[in-house]
PDB file of C-alpha atoms in Angstrom:
ATOM      1  CA  MET A   1     134.704 -49.800 -21.692  1.00  0.00           C
ATOM      2  CA  ARG A   2     137.096 -52.605 -22.685  1.00  0.00           C
ATOM      3  CA  ILE A   3     139.843 -53.035 -20.090  1.00  0.00           C
ATOM      4  CA  ASN A   4     142.153 -54.783 -22.570  1.00  0.00           C
ATOM      5  CA  LYS A   5     142.106 -51.674 -24.779  1.00  0.00           C
ATOM      6  CA  VAL A   6     142.885 -49.435 -21.802  1.00  0.00           C
ATOM      7  CA  ILE A   7     145.833 -51.692 -20.902  1.00  0.00           C
ATOM      8  CA  LEU A   8     146.990 -51.584 -24.527  1.00  0.00           C
ATOM      9  CA  ILE A   9     147.270 -47.773 -24.359  1.00  0.00           C
ATOM     10  CA  PHE A  10     149.054 -48.083 -21.015  1.00  0.00           C
ATOM     11  CA  LYS A  11     151.660 -50.493 -22.414  1.00  0.00           C
ATOM     12  CA  LYS A  12     152.303 -48.322 -25.482  1.00  0.00           C
ATOM     13  CA  ASP A  13     152.847 -45.175 -23.422  1.00  0.00           C
ATOM     14  CA  TRP A  14     154.923 -46.920 -20.766  1.00  0.00           C
ATOM     15  CA  ARG A  15     157.383 -48.185 -23.412  1.00  0.00           C
ATOM     16  CA  GLU A  16     157.909 -44.574 -24.487  1.00  0.00           C
ATOM     17  CA  ILE A  17     158.157 -43.175 -20.941  1.00  0.00           C
ATOM     18  CA  ARG A  18     160.794 -45.613 -19.711  1.00  0.00           C
ATOM     19  CA  ARG A  19     163.105 -44.504 -22.547  1.00  0.00           C
ATOM     20  CA  ASN A  20     162.585 -40.792 -21.854  1.00  0.00           C
ATOM     21  CA  TRP A  21     165.000 -39.498 -19.200  1.00  0.00           C
ATOM     22  CA  GLN A  22     163.431 -36.058 -19.395  1.00  0.00           C
ATOM     23  CA  ILE A  23     160.406 -37.638 -17.702  1.00  0.00           C
ATOM     24  CA  LEU A  24     162.132 -40.300 -15.590  1.00  0.00           C
ATOM     25  CA  LEU A  25     164.771 -38.090 -13.975  1.00  0.00           C
ATOM     26  CA  PRO A  26     162.461 -35.724 -12.026  1.00  0.00           C
ATOM     27  CA  ILE A  27     160.117 -38.531 -10.920  1.00  0.00           C
ATOM     28  CA  LEU A  28     163.082 -40.399  -9.417  1.00  0.00           C
ATOM     29  CA  VAL A  29     165.291 -37.609  -8.058  1.00  0.00           C
ATOM     30  CA  ILE A  30     162.704 -35.444  -6.302  1.00  0.00           C
ATOM     31  CA  PRO A  31     161.041 -38.316  -4.372  1.00  0.00           C
ATOM     32  CA  PHE A  32     164.518 -39.468  -3.270  1.00  0.00           C
ATOM     33  CA  MET A  33     165.270 -35.982  -1.966  1.00  0.00           C
ATOM     34  CA  ILE A  34     161.991 -35.858  -0.028  1.00  0.00           C
ATOM     35  CA  SER A  35     162.087 -39.391   1.360  1.00  0.00           C
ATOM     36  CA  VAL A  36     165.821 -39.737   2.138  1.00  0.00           C
ATOM     37  CA  LEU A  37     167.796 -36.491   2.029  1.00  0.00           C
ATOM     38  CA  LEU A  38     165.227 -34.276   3.777  1.00  0.00           C
ATOM     39  CA  PRO A  39     164.740 -36.492   6.883  1.00  0.00           C
ATOM     40  CA  MET A  40     168.490 -37.180   7.032  1.00  0.00           C
ATOM     41  CA  PHE A  41     169.147 -33.433   7.010  1.00  0.00           C
ATOM     42  CA  ILE A  42     166.669 -32.874   9.851  1.00  0.00           C
ATOM     43  CA  LEU A  43     167.970 -35.776  11.900  1.00  0.00           C
ATOM     44  CA  SER A  44     171.620 -34.888  11.322  1.00  0.00           C
ATOM     45  CA  THR A  45     171.341 -31.188  12.125  1.00  0.00           C
ATOM     46  CA  PRO A  46     173.296 -30.544  15.345  1.00  0.00           C
ATOM     47  CA  SER A  47     171.196 -27.454  16.135  1.00  0.00           C
ATOM     48  CA  ILE A  48     168.164 -29.704  16.494  1.00  0.00           C
ATOM     49  CA  ILE A  49     169.707 -32.760  18.144  1.00  0.00           C
ATOM     50  CA  SER A  50     172.090 -31.113  20.617  1.00  0.00           C
ATOM     51  CA  MET A  51     170.476 -27.721  21.118  1.00  0.00           C
ATOM     52  CA  PRO A  52     170.282 -26.931  24.838  1.00  0.00           C
ATOM     53  CA  THR A  53     166.807 -27.114  26.295  1.00  0.00           C
ATOM     54  CA  SER A  54     167.018 -23.520  27.569  1.00  0.00           C
ATOM     55  CA  SER A  55     167.227 -22.198  24.002  1.00  0.00           C
ATOM     56  CA  LEU A  56     164.087 -24.038  22.931  1.00  0.00           C
ATOM     57  CA  SER A  57     161.560 -22.086  24.976  1.00  0.00           C
ATOM     58  CA  GLY A  58     159.886 -20.669  21.860  1.00  0.00           C
ATOM     59  CA  ILE A  59     159.572 -24.111  20.325  1.00  0.00           C
ATOM     60  CA  GLU A  60     158.221 -25.448  23.618  1.00  0.00           C
ATOM     61  CA  THR A  61     155.452 -22.855  23.437  1.00  0.00           C
ATOM     62  CA  LEU A  62     154.637 -24.040  19.904  1.00  0.00           C
ATOM     63  CA  MET A  63     154.459 -27.635  21.136  1.00  0.00           C
ATOM     64  CA  LYS A  64     151.969 -26.673  23.832  1.00  0.00           C
ATOM     65  CA  ASN A  65     149.676 -25.234  21.154  1.00  0.00           C
ATOM     66  CA  LEU A  66     149.524 -28.519  19.256  1.00  0.00           C
ATOM     67  CA  PRO A  67     146.316 -30.617  19.418  1.00  0.00           C
ATOM     68  CA  LYS A  68     145.824 -32.653  22.584  1.00  0.00           C
ATOM     69  CA  ASN A  69     146.331 -36.019  20.880  1.00  0.00           C
ATOM     70  CA  ILE A  70     149.811 -34.964  19.683  1.00  0.00           C
ATOM     71  CA  GLN A  71     150.685 -33.561  23.096  1.00  0.00           C
ATOM     72  CA  THR A  72     149.748 -36.959  24.553  1.00  0.00           C
ATOM     73  CA  GLU A  73     152.113 -38.701  22.119  1.00  0.00           C
ATOM     74  CA  ILE A  74     155.073 -36.499  23.102  1.00  0.00           C
ATOM     75  CA  ARG A  75     154.311 -36.280  26.817  1.00  0.00           C
ATOM     76  CA  GLU A  76     157.199 -38.542  27.874  1.00  0.00           C
ATOM     77  CA  MET A  77     159.763 -36.963  25.512  1.00  0.00           C
ATOM     78  CA  ASN A  78     162.181 -34.144  26.159  1.00  0.00           C
ATOM     79  CA  ILE A  79     161.871 -31.041  23.988  1.00  0.00           C
ATOM     80  CA  GLN A  80     164.507 -32.139  21.440  1.00  0.00           C
ATOM     81  CA  GLN A  81     162.887 -35.563  21.021  1.00  0.00           C
ATOM     82  CA  ALA A  82     159.429 -34.010  20.761  1.00  0.00           C
ATOM     83  CA  LEU A  83     160.578 -31.572  18.081  1.00  0.00           C
ATOM     84  CA  ILE A  84     162.118 -34.339  15.951  1.00  0.00           C
ATOM     85  CA  TYR A  85     159.080 -36.576  16.430  1.00  0.00           C
ATOM     86  CA  VAL A  86     156.575 -33.878  15.431  1.00  0.00           C
ATOM     87  CA  MET A  87     158.620 -32.854  12.385  1.00  0.00           C
ATOM     88  CA  LEU A  88     159.004 -36.414  11.099  1.00  0.00           C
ATOM     89  CA  GLN A  89     155.546 -37.625  11.993  1.00  0.00           C
ATOM     90  CA  TYR A  90     153.443 -34.586  11.073  1.00  0.00           C
ATOM     91  CA  PHE A  91     155.267 -31.660   9.451  1.00  0.00           C
ATOM     92  CA  LEU A  92     156.807 -33.739   6.632  1.00  0.00           C
ATOM     93  CA  ALA A  93     153.653 -35.783   5.943  1.00  0.00           C
ATOM     94  CA  PRO A  94     152.151 -33.347   3.368  1.00  0.00           C
ATOM     95  CA  PHE A  95     155.310 -33.619   1.275  1.00  0.00           C
ATOM     96  CA  PHE A  96     154.202 -37.166   0.487  1.00  0.00           C
ATOM     97  CA  LEU A  97     151.252 -35.614  -1.313  1.00  0.00           C
ATOM     98  CA  VAL A  98     153.743 -33.661  -3.416  1.00  0.00           C
ATOM     99  CA  ILE A  99     155.283 -36.904  -4.732  1.00  0.00           C
ATOM    100  CA  PRO A 100     152.172 -38.425  -6.425  1.00  0.00           C
ATOM    101  CA  ILE A 101     151.188 -35.035  -7.822  1.00  0.00           C
ATOM    102  CA  MET A 102     154.673 -34.357  -9.182  1.00  0.00           C
ATOM    103  CA  VAL A 103     155.060 -37.840 -10.714  1.00  0.00           C
ATOM    104  CA  SER A 104     151.585 -37.942 -12.238  1.00  0.00           C
ATOM    105  CA  ASP A 105     151.788 -34.343 -13.441  1.00  0.00           C
ATOM    106  CA  VAL A 106     154.999 -34.954 -15.405  1.00  0.00           C
ATOM    107  CA  ILE A 107     153.605 -38.081 -17.087  1.00  0.00           C
ATOM    108  CA  ALA A 108     150.019 -36.876 -17.606  1.00  0.00           C
ATOM    109  CA  SER A 109     151.202 -33.609 -19.144  1.00  0.00           C
ATOM    110  CA  ASP A 110     152.884 -35.688 -21.825  1.00  0.00           C
ATOM    111  CA  SER A 111     149.735 -37.728 -22.509  1.00  0.00           C
ATOM    112  CA  PHE A 112     148.114 -35.939 -25.451  1.00  0.00           C
ATOM    113  CA  ALA A 113     150.217 -32.765 -25.582  1.00  0.00           C
ATOM    114  CA  GLY A 114     153.390 -34.849 -25.912  1.00  0.00           C
ATOM    115  CA  GLU A 115     151.812 -36.890 -28.704  1.00  0.00           C
ATOM    116  CA  LYS A 116     151.071 -33.648 -30.523  1.00  0.00           C
ATOM    117  CA  GLU A 117     154.690 -32.491 -30.212  1.00  0.00           C
ATOM    118  CA  ARG A 118     156.017 -35.849 -31.442  1.00  0.00           C
ATOM    119  CA  LYS A 119     153.531 -35.833 -34.364  1.00  0.00           C
ATOM    120  CA  THR A 120     152.111 -39.217 -33.294  1.00  0.00           C
ATOM    121  CA  ILE A 121     148.675 -37.991 -32.212  1.00  0.00           C
ATOM    122  CA  GLU A 122     146.978 -38.657 -35.575  1.00  0.00           C
ATOM    123  CA  ALA A 123     147.944 -42.339 -35.591  1.00  0.00           C
ATOM    124  CA  LEU A 124     146.814 -42.673 -31.973  1.00  0.00           C
ATOM    125  CA  LEU A 125     143.429 -41.073 -32.589  1.00  0.00           C
ATOM    126  CA  ALA A 126     142.893 -43.240 -35.660  1.00  0.00           C
ATOM    127  CA  THR A 127     143.031 -46.473 -33.627  1.00  0.00           C
ATOM    128  CA  PRO A 128     139.733 -48.365 -33.157  1.00  0.00           C
ATOM    129  CA  ILE A 129     139.476 -47.453 -29.469  1.00  0.00           C
ATOM    130  CA  SER A 130     136.661 -45.478 -27.851  1.00  0.00           C
ATOM    131  CA  ASP A 131     137.255 -42.015 -26.412  1.00  0.00           C
ATOM    132  CA  SER A 132     136.730 -43.237 -22.843  1.00  0.00           C
ATOM    133  CA  GLU A 133     139.192 -46.132 -23.332  1.00  0.00           C
ATOM    134  CA  LEU A 134     141.803 -43.797 -24.767  1.00  0.00           C
ATOM    135  CA  PHE A 135     141.296 -41.273 -21.975  1.00  0.00           C
ATOM    136  CA  MET A 136     141.471 -43.903 -19.216  1.00  0.00           C
ATOM    137  CA  GLY A 137     144.555 -45.498 -20.781  1.00  0.00           C
ATOM    138  CA  LYS A 138     146.333 -42.158 -20.507  1.00  0.00           C
ATOM    139  CA  VAL A 139     145.152 -41.851 -16.901  1.00  0.00           C
ATOM    140  CA  LEU A 140     146.422 -45.335 -16.029  1.00  0.00           C
ATOM    141  CA  VAL A 141     149.929 -44.730 -17.385  1.00  0.00           C
ATOM    142  CA  ALA A 142     150.286 -41.734 -15.043  1.00  0.00           C
ATOM    143  CA  PHE A 143     148.519 -43.291 -12.043  1.00  0.00           C
ATOM    144  CA  ILE A 144     150.445 -46.570 -11.683  1.00  0.00           C
ATOM    145  CA  PRO A 145     153.955 -44.986 -11.641  1.00  0.00           C
ATOM    146  CA  ALA A 146     152.689 -42.339  -9.184  1.00  0.00           C
ATOM    147  CA  VAL A 147     151.481 -45.041  -6.778  1.00  0.00           C
ATOM    148  CA  ILE A 148     154.663 -47.118  -7.163  1.00  0.00           C
ATOM    149  CA  VAL A 149     157.020 -44.164  -6.631  1.00  0.00           C
ATOM    150  CA  THR A 150     155.000 -42.882  -3.652  1.00  0.00           C
ATOM    151  CA  THR A 151     154.980 -46.319  -2.002  1.00  0.00           C
ATOM    152  CA  ALA A 152     158.713 -46.800  -2.605  1.00  0.00           C
ATOM    153  CA  SER A 153     159.395 -43.323  -1.209  1.00  0.00           C
ATOM    154  CA  PHE A 154     157.376 -44.123   1.909  1.00  0.00           C
ATOM    155  CA  LEU A 155     159.331 -47.345   2.458  1.00  0.00           C
ATOM    156  CA  LEU A 156     162.644 -45.487   2.099  1.00  0.00           C
ATOM    157  CA  TYR A 157     161.424 -42.732   4.424  1.00  0.00           C
ATOM    158  CA  SER A 158     160.324 -45.311   7.016  1.00  0.00           C
ATOM    159  CA  VAL A 159     163.724 -47.018   6.971  1.00  0.00           C
ATOM    160  CA  VAL A 160     165.645 -43.741   7.327  1.00  0.00           C
ATOM    161  CA  VAL A 161     163.376 -42.390  10.061  1.00  0.00           C
ATOM    162  CA  ASP A 162     163.304 -45.612  12.089  1.00  0.00           C
ATOM    163  CA  LEU A 163     167.071 -46.137  11.900  1.00  0.00           C
ATOM    164  CA  TYR A 164     167.591 -42.705  13.416  1.00  0.00           C
ATOM    165  CA  SER A 165     164.626 -42.784  15.804  1.00  0.00           C
ATOM    166  CA  LEU A 166     165.856 -45.998  17.419  1.00  0.00           C
ATOM    167  CA  ARG A 167     168.805 -44.011  18.740  1.00  0.00           C
ATOM    168  CA  LEU A 168     167.256 -40.583  19.221  1.00  0.00           C
ATOM    169  CA  LEU A 169     163.932 -41.694  20.717  1.00  0.00           C
ATOM    170  CA  ASN A 170     165.264 -44.455  22.952  1.00  0.00           C
ATOM    171  CA  GLY A 171     164.205 -47.369  20.784  1.00  0.00           C
ATOM    172  CA  LYS A 172     160.835 -45.939  19.702  1.00  0.00           C
ATOM    173  CA  LEU A 173     159.853 -46.688  16.086  1.00  0.00           C
ATOM    174  CA  ILE A 174     157.866 -43.907  14.434  1.00  0.00           C
ATOM    175  CA  LEU A 175     156.772 -45.663  11.241  1.00  0.00           C
ATOM    176  CA  PRO A 176     154.679 -47.285   9.949  1.00  0.00           C
ATOM    177  CA  ASN A 177     151.495 -46.284  11.762  1.00  0.00           C
ATOM    178  CA  LEU A 178     147.803 -45.910  10.906  1.00  0.00           C
ATOM    179  CA  THR A 179     148.071 -42.233   9.955  1.00  0.00           C
ATOM    180  CA  TRP A 180     150.851 -42.806   7.441  1.00  0.00           C
ATOM    181  CA  LEU A 181     149.291 -45.972   5.996  1.00  0.00           C
ATOM    182  CA  LEU A 182     146.058 -44.066   5.331  1.00  0.00           C
ATOM    183  CA  LEU A 183     148.049 -41.152   3.912  1.00  0.00           C
ATOM    184  CA  ILE A 184     150.054 -43.302   1.487  1.00  0.00           C
ATOM    185  CA  PHE A 185     147.459 -45.877   0.435  1.00  0.00           C
ATOM    186  CA  CYS A 186     144.224 -43.842   0.595  1.00  0.00           C
ATOM    187  CA  LEU A 187     144.774 -40.093   0.345  1.00  0.00           C
ATOM    188  CA  SER A 188     147.825 -40.044  -1.949  1.00  0.00           C
ATOM    189  CA  PRO A 189     146.193 -42.156  -4.722  1.00  0.00           C
ATOM    190  CA  THR A 190     143.033 -40.027  -4.704  1.00  0.00           C
ATOM    191  CA  VAL A 191     145.096 -36.830  -4.826  1.00  0.00           C
ATOM    192  CA  ALA A 192     147.081 -38.311  -7.726  1.00  0.00           C
ATOM    193  CA  LEU A 193     143.860 -39.131  -9.594  1.00  0.00           C
ATOM    194  CA  THR A 194     142.645 -35.565  -9.164  1.00  0.00           C
ATOM    195  CA  SER A 195     145.890 -34.212 -10.575  1.00  0.00           C
ATOM    196  CA  ILE A 196     145.877 -36.747 -13.428  1.00  0.00           C
ATOM    197  CA  GLY A 197     142.253 -36.160 -14.414  1.00  0.00           C
ATOM    198  CA  LEU A 198     142.821 -32.431 -14.525  1.00  0.00           C
ATOM    199  CA  THR A 199     146.154 -32.666 -16.354  1.00  0.00           C
ATOM    200  CA  VAL A 200     145.012 -35.170 -18.996  1.00  0.00           C
ATOM    201  CA  THR A 201     141.941 -33.027 -19.723  1.00  0.00           C
ATOM    202  CA  ILE A 202     144.146 -29.940 -20.079  1.00  0.00           C
ATOM    203  CA  SER A 203     146.568 -31.934 -22.246  1.00  0.00           C
ATOM    204  CA  THR A 204     143.822 -32.578 -24.797  1.00  0.00           C
ATOM    205  CA  LYS A 205     143.199 -28.853 -25.165  1.00  0.00           C
ATOM    206  CA  VAL A 206     146.701 -27.366 -25.356  1.00  0.00           C
ATOM    207  CA  LYS A 207     149.444 -27.618 -27.944  1.00  0.00           C
ATOM    208  CA  GLY A 208     152.480 -28.721 -25.942  1.00  0.00           C
ATOM    209  CA  PHE A 209     153.825 -30.613 -22.928  1.00  0.00           C
ATOM    210  CA  ARG A 210     155.153 -27.550 -21.088  1.00  0.00           C
ATOM    211  CA  GLU A 211     151.895 -25.649 -21.442  1.00  0.00           C
ATOM    212  CA  ALA A 212     149.880 -28.562 -20.043  1.00  0.00           C
ATOM    213  CA  GLN A 213     152.278 -28.952 -17.119  1.00  0.00           C
ATOM    214  CA  GLN A 214     152.262 -25.268 -16.207  1.00  0.00           C
ATOM    215  CA  ILE A 215     148.472 -24.934 -16.285  1.00  0.00           C
ATOM    216  CA  SER A 216     147.832 -28.064 -14.207  1.00  0.00           C
ATOM    217  CA  ALA A 217     150.520 -27.101 -11.684  1.00  0.00           C
ATOM    218  CA  GLY A 218     148.955 -23.658 -11.366  1.00  0.00           C
ATOM    219  CA  VAL A 219     145.721 -25.307 -10.202  1.00  0.00           C
ATOM    220  CA  THR A 220     146.942 -28.192  -8.013  1.00  0.00           C
ATOM    221  CA  ILE A 221     150.002 -26.706  -6.290  1.00  0.00           C
ATOM    222  CA  PRO A 222     148.128 -23.911  -4.422  1.00  0.00           C
ATOM    223  CA  VAL A 223     145.712 -26.467  -2.959  1.00  0.00           C
ATOM    224  CA  LEU A 224     148.631 -28.646  -1.890  1.00  0.00           C
ATOM    225  CA  PHE A 225     150.520 -25.793  -0.272  1.00  0.00           C
ATOM    226  CA  MET A 226     147.396 -24.886   1.687  1.00  0.00           C
ATOM    227  CA  LEU A 227     147.554 -28.395   3.196  1.00  0.00           C
ATOM    228  CA  ILE A 228     151.289 -28.062   3.932  1.00  0.00           C
ATOM    229  CA  PHE A 229     150.865 -24.605   5.468  1.00  0.00           C
ATOM    230  CA  GLY A 230     147.862 -25.761   7.488  1.00  0.00           C
ATOM    231  CA  GLN A 231     149.811 -28.758   8.812  1.00  0.00           C
ATOM    232  CA  VAL A 232     152.875 -26.725   9.799  1.00  0.00           C
ATOM    233  CA  MET A 233     150.742 -24.064  11.507  1.00  0.00           C
ATOM    234  CA  GLY A 234     148.655 -26.683  13.299  1.00  0.00           C
ATOM    235  CA  ILE A 235     145.447 -25.580  11.536  1.00  0.00           C
ATOM    236  CA  VAL A 236     144.968 -28.870   9.678  1.00  0.00           C
ATOM    237  CA  ILE A 237     146.543 -31.927  11.291  1.00  0.00           C
ATOM    238  CA  LEU A 238     146.618 -34.999   9.063  1.00  0.00           C
ATOM    239  CA  GLY A 239     145.343 -37.550  11.545  1.00  0.00           C
ATOM    240  CA  PRO A 240     143.286 -40.628  10.579  1.00  0.00           C
ATOM    241  CA  GLN A 241     139.929 -38.815  10.683  1.00  0.00           C
ATOM    242  CA  MET A 242     141.141 -35.847   8.651  1.00  0.00           C
ATOM    243  CA  ILE A 243     142.781 -38.135   6.078  1.00  0.00           C
ATOM    244  CA  ALA A 244     139.572 -40.178   5.755  1.00  0.00           C
ATOM    245  CA  LEU A 245     137.544 -36.989   5.276  1.00  0.00           C
ATOM    246  CA  LEU A 246     139.958 -35.644   2.647  1.00  0.00           C
ATOM    247  CA  THR A 247     140.022 -39.016   0.848  1.00  0.00           C
ATOM    248  CA  ILE A 248     136.220 -39.070   0.558  1.00  0.00           C
ATOM    249  CA  SER A 249     136.233 -35.441  -0.611  1.00  0.00           C
ATOM    250  CA  PHE A 250     138.815 -36.148  -3.326  1.00  0.00           C
ATOM    251  CA  LEU A 251     136.892 -39.267  -4.433  1.00  0.00           C
ATOM    252  CA  ILE A 252     133.783 -37.150  -4.965  1.00  0.00           C
ATOM    253  CA  VAL A 253     135.801 -34.530  -6.844  1.00  0.00           C
ATOM    254  CA  ASN A 254     137.365 -37.277  -8.983  1.00  0.00           C
ATOM    255  CA  PHE A 255     133.970 -38.703  -9.948  1.00  0.00           C
ATOM    256  CA  PHE A 256     132.838 -35.385 -11.383  1.00  0.00           C
ATOM    257  CA  LEU A 257     136.266 -34.517 -12.776  1.00  0.00           C
ATOM    258  CA  PHE A 258     136.582 -37.740 -14.763  1.00  0.00           C
ATOM    259  CA  SER A 259     132.984 -37.530 -15.965  1.00  0.00           C
ATOM    260  CA  ILE A 260     133.646 -34.022 -17.265  1.00  0.00           C
ATOM    261  CA  GLY A 261     137.059 -34.975 -18.692  1.00  0.00           C
ATOM    262  CA  ILE A 262     135.687 -37.904 -20.703  1.00  0.00           C
ATOM    263  CA  SER A 263     132.731 -35.849 -21.951  1.00  0.00           C
ATOM    264  CA  LEU A 264     135.057 -33.037 -23.101  1.00  0.00           C
ATOM    265  CA  PHE A 265     137.437 -35.399 -24.873  1.00  0.00           C
ATOM    266  CA  GLU A 266     136.603 -35.395 -28.592  1.00  0.00           C
ATOM    267  CA  ARG A 267     139.180 -36.783 -31.017  1.00  0.00           C
ATOM    268  CA  GLU A 268     137.531 -35.028 -33.964  1.00  0.00           C
ATOM    269  CA  GLU A 269     138.136 -31.661 -32.300  1.00  0.00           C
ATOM    270  CA  ILE A 270     141.799 -32.526 -31.667  1.00  0.00           C
ATOM    271  CA  LEU A 271     142.291 -33.663 -35.248  1.00  0.00           C
ATOM    272  CA  SER A 272     140.647 -30.516 -36.629  1.00  0.00           C
ATOM    273  CA  LYS A 273     143.123 -28.338 -34.737  1.00  0.00           C
ATOM    274  CA  LEU A 274     146.037 -30.198 -36.282  1.00  0.00           C
ATOM    275  CA  VAL A 275     145.015 -29.327 -39.796  1.00  0.00           C
TER     276      VAL A 275
END
């Protein structure tokens, strides 16, 4: 595989993406809502910040059912502080797996299916580039923006959370920490690659952008919501060990997924369906 050819495909697609607001708008607006507006809403809600302790007995029971390591972290906090800390540190963490999936899904869905809609697929497939180089170029153009947007969202989230936590948690800074660094720089990229590999493969087989997006979302979103539900219910807590385990699992899945995706990608088959 020639890296320069992969980069060539990346540059061509990126020039098209940065002019397409139909793609850019959702990958900018939704991460901003998750990383800035959502924590600000939680931290600015009077019912959370100033709720009397006596009315939080049910929440206190929930806190006592959390894993021992989390209970240790919140031991010195009052119930309001503990609730805010747990929400910002743990309950919102899975949403930062939504961002790379959402960003990569929008771009990857446009990879081959979008080329078909724009009637540019024939010229692309006629270029003297191998199938694996073409496939990986399409993967790269979805992966790099997903990583950049996720990292930027994490930085924004950290600033918002720490500005508020300095006041609400008596000078305690919540982020960054090991759990979140592993989440953003290890688990999120591997989750994005899984979504991209699946979406690009689907994109080669369907006729249009919307169809590719709907099918890939139908596969990846249920898995993601299982993680979110498990985190909120305390079934799956995204601590360092769990994140490392999930990262290794997704890496293994990605190895087989990309092997299958490249083997299924045949430009002759795509061209024959255009006739």
